[in-house]
PDB file of C-alpha atoms in Angstrom:
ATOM      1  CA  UNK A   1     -48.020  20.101 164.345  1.00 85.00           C
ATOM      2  CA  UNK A   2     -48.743  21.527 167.699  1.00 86.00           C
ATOM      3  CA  UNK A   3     -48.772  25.200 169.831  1.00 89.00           C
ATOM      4  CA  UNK A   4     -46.140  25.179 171.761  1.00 90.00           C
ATOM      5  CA  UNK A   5     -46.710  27.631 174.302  1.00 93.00           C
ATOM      6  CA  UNK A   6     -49.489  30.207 175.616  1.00 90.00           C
ATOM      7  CA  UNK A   7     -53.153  30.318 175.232  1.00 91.00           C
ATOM      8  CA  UNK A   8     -52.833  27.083 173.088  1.00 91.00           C
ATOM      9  CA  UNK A   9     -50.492  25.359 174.009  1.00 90.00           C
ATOM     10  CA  UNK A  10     -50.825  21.546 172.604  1.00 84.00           C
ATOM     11  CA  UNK A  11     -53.682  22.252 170.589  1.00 92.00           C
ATOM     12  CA  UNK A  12     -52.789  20.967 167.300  1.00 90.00           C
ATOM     13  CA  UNK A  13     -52.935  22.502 163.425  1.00 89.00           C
ATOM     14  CA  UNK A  14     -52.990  21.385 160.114  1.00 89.00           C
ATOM     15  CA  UNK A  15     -49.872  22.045 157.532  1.00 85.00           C
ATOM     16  CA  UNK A  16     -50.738  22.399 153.692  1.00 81.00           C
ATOM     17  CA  UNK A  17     -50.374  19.496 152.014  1.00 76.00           C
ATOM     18  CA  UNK A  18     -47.496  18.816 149.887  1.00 61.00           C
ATOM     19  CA  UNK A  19     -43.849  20.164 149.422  1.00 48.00           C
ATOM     20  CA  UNK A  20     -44.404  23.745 148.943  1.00 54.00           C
ATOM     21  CA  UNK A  21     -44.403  24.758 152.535  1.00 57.00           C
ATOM     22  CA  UNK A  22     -41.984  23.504 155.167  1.00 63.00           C
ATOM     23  CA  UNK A  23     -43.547  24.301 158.539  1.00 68.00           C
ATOM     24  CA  UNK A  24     -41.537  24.911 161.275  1.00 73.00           C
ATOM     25  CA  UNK A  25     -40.945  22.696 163.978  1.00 74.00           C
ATOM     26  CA  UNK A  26     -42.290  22.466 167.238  1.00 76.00           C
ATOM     27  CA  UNK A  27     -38.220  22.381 168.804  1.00 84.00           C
ATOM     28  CA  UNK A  28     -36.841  25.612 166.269  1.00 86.00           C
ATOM     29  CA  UNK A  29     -40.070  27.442 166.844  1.00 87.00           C
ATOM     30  CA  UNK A  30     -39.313  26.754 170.625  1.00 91.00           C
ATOM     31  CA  UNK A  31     -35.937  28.120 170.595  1.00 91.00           C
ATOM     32  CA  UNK A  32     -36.947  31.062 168.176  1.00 93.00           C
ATOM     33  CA  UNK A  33     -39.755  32.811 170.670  1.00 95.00           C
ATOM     34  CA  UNK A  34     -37.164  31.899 173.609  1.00 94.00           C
ATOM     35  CA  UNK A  35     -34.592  33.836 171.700  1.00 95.00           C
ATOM     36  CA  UNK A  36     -37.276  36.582 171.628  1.00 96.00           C
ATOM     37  CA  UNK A  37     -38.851  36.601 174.758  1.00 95.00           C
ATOM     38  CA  UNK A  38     -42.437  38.284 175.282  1.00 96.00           C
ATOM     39  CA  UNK A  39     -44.558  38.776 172.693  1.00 97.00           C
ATOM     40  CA  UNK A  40     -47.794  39.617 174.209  1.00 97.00           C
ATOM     41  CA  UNK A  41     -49.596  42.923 172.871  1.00 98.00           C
ATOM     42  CA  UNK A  42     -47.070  42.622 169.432  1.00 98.00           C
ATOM     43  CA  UNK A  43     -47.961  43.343 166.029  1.00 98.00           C
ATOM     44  CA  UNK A  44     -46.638  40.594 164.362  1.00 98.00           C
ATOM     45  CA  UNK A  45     -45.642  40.428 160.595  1.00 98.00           C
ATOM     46  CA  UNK A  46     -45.344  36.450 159.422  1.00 98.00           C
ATOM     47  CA  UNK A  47     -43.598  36.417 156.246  1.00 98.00           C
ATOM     48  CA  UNK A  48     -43.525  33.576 154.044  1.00 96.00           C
ATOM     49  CA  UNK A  49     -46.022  31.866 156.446  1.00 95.00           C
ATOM     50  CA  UNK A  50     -46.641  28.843 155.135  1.00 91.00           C
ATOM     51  CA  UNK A  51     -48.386  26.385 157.575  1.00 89.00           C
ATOM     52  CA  UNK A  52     -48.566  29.479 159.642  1.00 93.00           C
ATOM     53  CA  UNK A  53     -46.675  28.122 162.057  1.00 92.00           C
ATOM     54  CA  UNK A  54     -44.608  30.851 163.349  1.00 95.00           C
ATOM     55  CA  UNK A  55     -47.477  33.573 163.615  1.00 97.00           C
ATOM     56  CA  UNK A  56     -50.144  31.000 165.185  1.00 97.00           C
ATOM     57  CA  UNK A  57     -47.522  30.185 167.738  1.00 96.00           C
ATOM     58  CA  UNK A  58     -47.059  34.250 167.848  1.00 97.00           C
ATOM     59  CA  UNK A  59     -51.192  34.446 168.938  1.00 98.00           C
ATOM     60  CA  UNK A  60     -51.145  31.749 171.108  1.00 97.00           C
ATOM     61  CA  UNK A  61     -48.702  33.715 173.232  1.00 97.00           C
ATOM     62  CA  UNK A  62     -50.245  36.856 173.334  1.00 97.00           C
ATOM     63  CA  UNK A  63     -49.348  38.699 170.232  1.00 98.00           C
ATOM     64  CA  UNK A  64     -52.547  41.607 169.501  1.00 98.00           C
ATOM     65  CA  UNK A  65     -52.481  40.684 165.751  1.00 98.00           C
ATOM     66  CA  UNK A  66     -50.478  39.153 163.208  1.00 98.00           C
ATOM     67  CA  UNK A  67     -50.593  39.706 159.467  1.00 97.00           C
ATOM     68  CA  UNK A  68     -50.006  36.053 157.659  1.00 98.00           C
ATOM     69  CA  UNK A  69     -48.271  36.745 153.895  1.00 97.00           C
ATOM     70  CA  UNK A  70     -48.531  33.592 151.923  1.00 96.00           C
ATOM     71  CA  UNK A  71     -48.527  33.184 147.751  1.00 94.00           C
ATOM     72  CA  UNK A  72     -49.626  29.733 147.533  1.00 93.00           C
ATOM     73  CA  UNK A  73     -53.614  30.428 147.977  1.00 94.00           C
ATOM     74  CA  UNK A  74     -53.593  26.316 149.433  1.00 93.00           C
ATOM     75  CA  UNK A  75     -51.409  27.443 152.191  1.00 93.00           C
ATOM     76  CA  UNK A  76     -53.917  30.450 152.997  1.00 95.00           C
ATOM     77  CA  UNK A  77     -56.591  28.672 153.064  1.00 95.00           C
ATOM     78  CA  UNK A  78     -55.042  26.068 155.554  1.00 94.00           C
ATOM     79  CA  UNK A  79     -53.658  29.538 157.745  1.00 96.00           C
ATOM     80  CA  UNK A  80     -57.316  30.752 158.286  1.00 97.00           C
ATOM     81  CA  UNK A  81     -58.771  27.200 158.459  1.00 96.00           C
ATOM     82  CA  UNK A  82     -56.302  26.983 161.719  1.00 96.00           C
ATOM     83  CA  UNK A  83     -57.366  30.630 163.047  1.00 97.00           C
ATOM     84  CA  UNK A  84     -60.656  29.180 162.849  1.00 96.00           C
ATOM     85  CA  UNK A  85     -60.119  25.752 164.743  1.00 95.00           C
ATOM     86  CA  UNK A  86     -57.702  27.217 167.091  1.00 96.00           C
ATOM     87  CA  UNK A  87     -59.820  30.297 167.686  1.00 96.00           C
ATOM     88  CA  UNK A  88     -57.339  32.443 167.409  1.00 96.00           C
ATOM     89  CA  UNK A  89     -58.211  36.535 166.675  1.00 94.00           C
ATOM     90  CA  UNK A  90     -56.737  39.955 165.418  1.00 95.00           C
ATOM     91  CA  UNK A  91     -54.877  38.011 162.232  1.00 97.00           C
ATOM     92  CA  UNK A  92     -54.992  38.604 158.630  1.00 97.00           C
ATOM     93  CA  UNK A  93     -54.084  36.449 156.171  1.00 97.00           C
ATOM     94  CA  UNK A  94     -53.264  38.068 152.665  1.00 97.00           C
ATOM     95  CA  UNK A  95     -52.867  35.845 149.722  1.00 97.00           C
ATOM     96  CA  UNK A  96     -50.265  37.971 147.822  1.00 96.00           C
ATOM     97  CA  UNK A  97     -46.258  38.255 147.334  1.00 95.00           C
ATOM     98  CA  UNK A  98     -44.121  39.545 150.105  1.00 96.00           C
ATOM     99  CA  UNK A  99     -42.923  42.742 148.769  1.00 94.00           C
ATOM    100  CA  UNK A 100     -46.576  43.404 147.447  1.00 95.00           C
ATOM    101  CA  UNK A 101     -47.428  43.627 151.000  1.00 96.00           C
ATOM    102  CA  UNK A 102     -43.991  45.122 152.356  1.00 96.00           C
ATOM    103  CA  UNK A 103     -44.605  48.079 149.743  1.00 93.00           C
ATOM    104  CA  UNK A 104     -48.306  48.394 150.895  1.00 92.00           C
ATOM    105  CA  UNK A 105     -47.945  48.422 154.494  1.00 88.00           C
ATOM    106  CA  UNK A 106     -44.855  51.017 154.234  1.00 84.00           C
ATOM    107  CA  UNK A 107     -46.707  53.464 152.355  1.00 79.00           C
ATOM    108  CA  UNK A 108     -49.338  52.960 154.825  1.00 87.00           C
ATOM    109  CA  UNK A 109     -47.156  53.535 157.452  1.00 87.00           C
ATOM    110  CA  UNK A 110     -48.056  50.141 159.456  1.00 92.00           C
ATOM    111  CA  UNK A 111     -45.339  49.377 161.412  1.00 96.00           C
ATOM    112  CA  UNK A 112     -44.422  46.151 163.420  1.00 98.00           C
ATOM    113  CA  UNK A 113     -42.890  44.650 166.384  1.00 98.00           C
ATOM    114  CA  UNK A 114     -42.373  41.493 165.398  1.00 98.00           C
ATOM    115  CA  UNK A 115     -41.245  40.054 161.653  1.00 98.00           C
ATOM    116  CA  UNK A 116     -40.847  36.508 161.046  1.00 98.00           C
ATOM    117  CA  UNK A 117     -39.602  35.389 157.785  1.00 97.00           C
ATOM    118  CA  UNK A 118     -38.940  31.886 156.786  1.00 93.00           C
ATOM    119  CA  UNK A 119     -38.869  31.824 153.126  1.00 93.00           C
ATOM    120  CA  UNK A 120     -38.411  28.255 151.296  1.00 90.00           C
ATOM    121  CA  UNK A 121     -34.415  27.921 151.758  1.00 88.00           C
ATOM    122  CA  UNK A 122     -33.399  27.381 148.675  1.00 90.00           C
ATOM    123  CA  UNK A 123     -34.847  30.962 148.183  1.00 92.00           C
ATOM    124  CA  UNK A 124     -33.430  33.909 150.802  1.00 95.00           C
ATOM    125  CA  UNK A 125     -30.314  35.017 148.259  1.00 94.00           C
ATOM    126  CA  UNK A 126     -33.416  36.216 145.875  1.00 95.00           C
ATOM    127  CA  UNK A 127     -35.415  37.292 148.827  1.00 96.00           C
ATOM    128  CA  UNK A 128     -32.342  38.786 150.704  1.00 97.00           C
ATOM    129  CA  UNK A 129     -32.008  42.393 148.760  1.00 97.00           C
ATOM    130  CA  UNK A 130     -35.901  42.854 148.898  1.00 94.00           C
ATOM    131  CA  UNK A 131     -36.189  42.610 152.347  1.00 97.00           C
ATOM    132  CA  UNK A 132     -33.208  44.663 152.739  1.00 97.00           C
ATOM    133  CA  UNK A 133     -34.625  47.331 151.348  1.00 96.00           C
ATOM    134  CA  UNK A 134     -38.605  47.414 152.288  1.00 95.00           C
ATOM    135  CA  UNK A 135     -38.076  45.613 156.016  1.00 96.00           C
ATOM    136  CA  UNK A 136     -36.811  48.739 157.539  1.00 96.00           C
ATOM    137  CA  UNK A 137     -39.506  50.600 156.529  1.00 94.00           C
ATOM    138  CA  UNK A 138     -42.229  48.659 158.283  1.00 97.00           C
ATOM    139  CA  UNK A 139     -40.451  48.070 161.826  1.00 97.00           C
ATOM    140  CA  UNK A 140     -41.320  50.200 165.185  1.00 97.00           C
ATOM    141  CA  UNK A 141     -38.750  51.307 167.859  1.00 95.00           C
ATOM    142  CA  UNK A 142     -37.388  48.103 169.295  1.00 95.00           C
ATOM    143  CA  UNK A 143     -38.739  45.982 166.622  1.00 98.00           C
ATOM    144  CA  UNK A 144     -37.135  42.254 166.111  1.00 98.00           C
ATOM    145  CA  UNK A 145     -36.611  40.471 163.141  1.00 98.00           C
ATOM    146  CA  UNK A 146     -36.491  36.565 162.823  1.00 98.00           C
ATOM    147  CA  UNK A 147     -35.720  35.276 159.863  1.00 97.00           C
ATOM    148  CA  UNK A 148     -35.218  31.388 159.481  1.00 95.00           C
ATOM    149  CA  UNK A 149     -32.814  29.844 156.698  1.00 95.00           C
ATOM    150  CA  UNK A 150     -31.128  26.436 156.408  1.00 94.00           C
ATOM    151  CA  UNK A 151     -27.701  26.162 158.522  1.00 95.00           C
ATOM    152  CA  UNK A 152     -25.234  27.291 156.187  1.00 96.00           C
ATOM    153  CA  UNK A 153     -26.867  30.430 155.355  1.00 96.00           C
ATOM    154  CA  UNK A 154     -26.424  33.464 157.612  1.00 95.00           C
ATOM    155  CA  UNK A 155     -28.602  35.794 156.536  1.00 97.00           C
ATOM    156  CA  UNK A 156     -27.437  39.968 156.100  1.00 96.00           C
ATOM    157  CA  UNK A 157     -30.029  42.372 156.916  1.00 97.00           C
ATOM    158  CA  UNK A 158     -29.690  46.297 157.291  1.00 98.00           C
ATOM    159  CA  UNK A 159     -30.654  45.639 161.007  1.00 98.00           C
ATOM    160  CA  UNK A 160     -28.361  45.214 163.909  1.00 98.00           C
ATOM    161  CA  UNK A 161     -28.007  41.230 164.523  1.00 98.00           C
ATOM    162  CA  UNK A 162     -28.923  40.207 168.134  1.00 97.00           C
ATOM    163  CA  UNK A 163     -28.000  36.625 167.815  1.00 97.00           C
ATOM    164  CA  UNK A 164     -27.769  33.778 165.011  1.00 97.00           C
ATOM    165  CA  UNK A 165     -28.054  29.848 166.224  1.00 96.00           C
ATOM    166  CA  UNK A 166     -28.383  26.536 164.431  1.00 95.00           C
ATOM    167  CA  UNK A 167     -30.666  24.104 164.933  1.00 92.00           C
ATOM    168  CA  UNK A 168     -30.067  20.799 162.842  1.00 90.00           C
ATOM    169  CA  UNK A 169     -31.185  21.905 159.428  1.00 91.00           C
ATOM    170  CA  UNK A 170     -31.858  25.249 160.092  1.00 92.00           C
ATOM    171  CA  UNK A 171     -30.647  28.636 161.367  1.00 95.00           C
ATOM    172  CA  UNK A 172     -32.586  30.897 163.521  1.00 96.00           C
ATOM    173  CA  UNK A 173     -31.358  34.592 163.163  1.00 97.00           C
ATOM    174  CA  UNK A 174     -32.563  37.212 165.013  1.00 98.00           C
ATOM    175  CA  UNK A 175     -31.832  40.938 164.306  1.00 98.00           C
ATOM    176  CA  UNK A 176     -33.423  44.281 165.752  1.00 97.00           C
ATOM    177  CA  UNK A 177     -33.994  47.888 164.677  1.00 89.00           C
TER     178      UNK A 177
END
């Protein structure tokens, strides 16, 4: 796996071992952060991170800080192993379950520019209603949303969708506040 664009562009990262995560590759995370344009300065929210992919790729281009959310503690320990190689700062990662950490950050009152959620795909129906509902709560003014999902799943969020495109195996949708 490699950066993309910005600061570190080509440097390479590891992905957790295994078939728990599914990092996301160098082509859709391309075509996601074109679909979004500038991110430098963002609070960014990765969801679901996994390999981290999405929210290293996020820092690399200029993003202020990005909070990674991953369950599987492998997959967190392989997100701040990266930050570490990469030298990337102003991230968190938190080793807990999405709405855990939707429900904290709302009551908080942390709000975001950025969300990226790629959840495994054979999961967003069950994810679906709880982002729904504590998503919302968490975005700024002008906040985007990009959730990733396999093709034949177009994802329905509370938000007003900006654009939806496939890519192979998976679908890129991108909503805003």
């Amino acid at each position: 796996m490699r950066i993309v664009a910005g600061s570190k562009k080509g440097h390479r990262f590891a992905a957790p071992k295994g078939v728990v995560t599914r990092p996301t590759g160098d082509r859709v995370r391309e075509a996601a952060f074109s679909l979004v344009g500038p991110v430098a300065g963002a609070a960014v929210l990765d969801l679901f991170a996994g390999s981290g992919a999405m929210g290293l790729e996020a820092l690399s281009r200029g993003a202020a800080s990005c909070v990674f959310v991953e369950r599987d503690r492998e997959a967190t320990r392989v997100i701040q192993s990266n930050l570490e190689k990469l030298g990337l700062t102003g991230a968190v990662v938190a080793n807990r379950s999405v709405d855990a950490v939707l429900r904290g950050e709302s009551s908080r009152g942390r709000r975001y520019d950025l969300v990226l959620a790629d959840p495994p795909y054979e999961e967003w129906k069950t994810h679906e209603p709880t982002l729904a509902g504590l998503l919302p709560v968490v975005l700024a003014n002008d906040a985007l949303v990009v959730v990733e999902t396999a093709a034949d799943v177009e994802p329905e969020l509370p938000l007003d969708l900006v654009t939806t495109r496939r890519y192979g195996s998976a679908r890129i949708t991108v909503f805003s506040r």
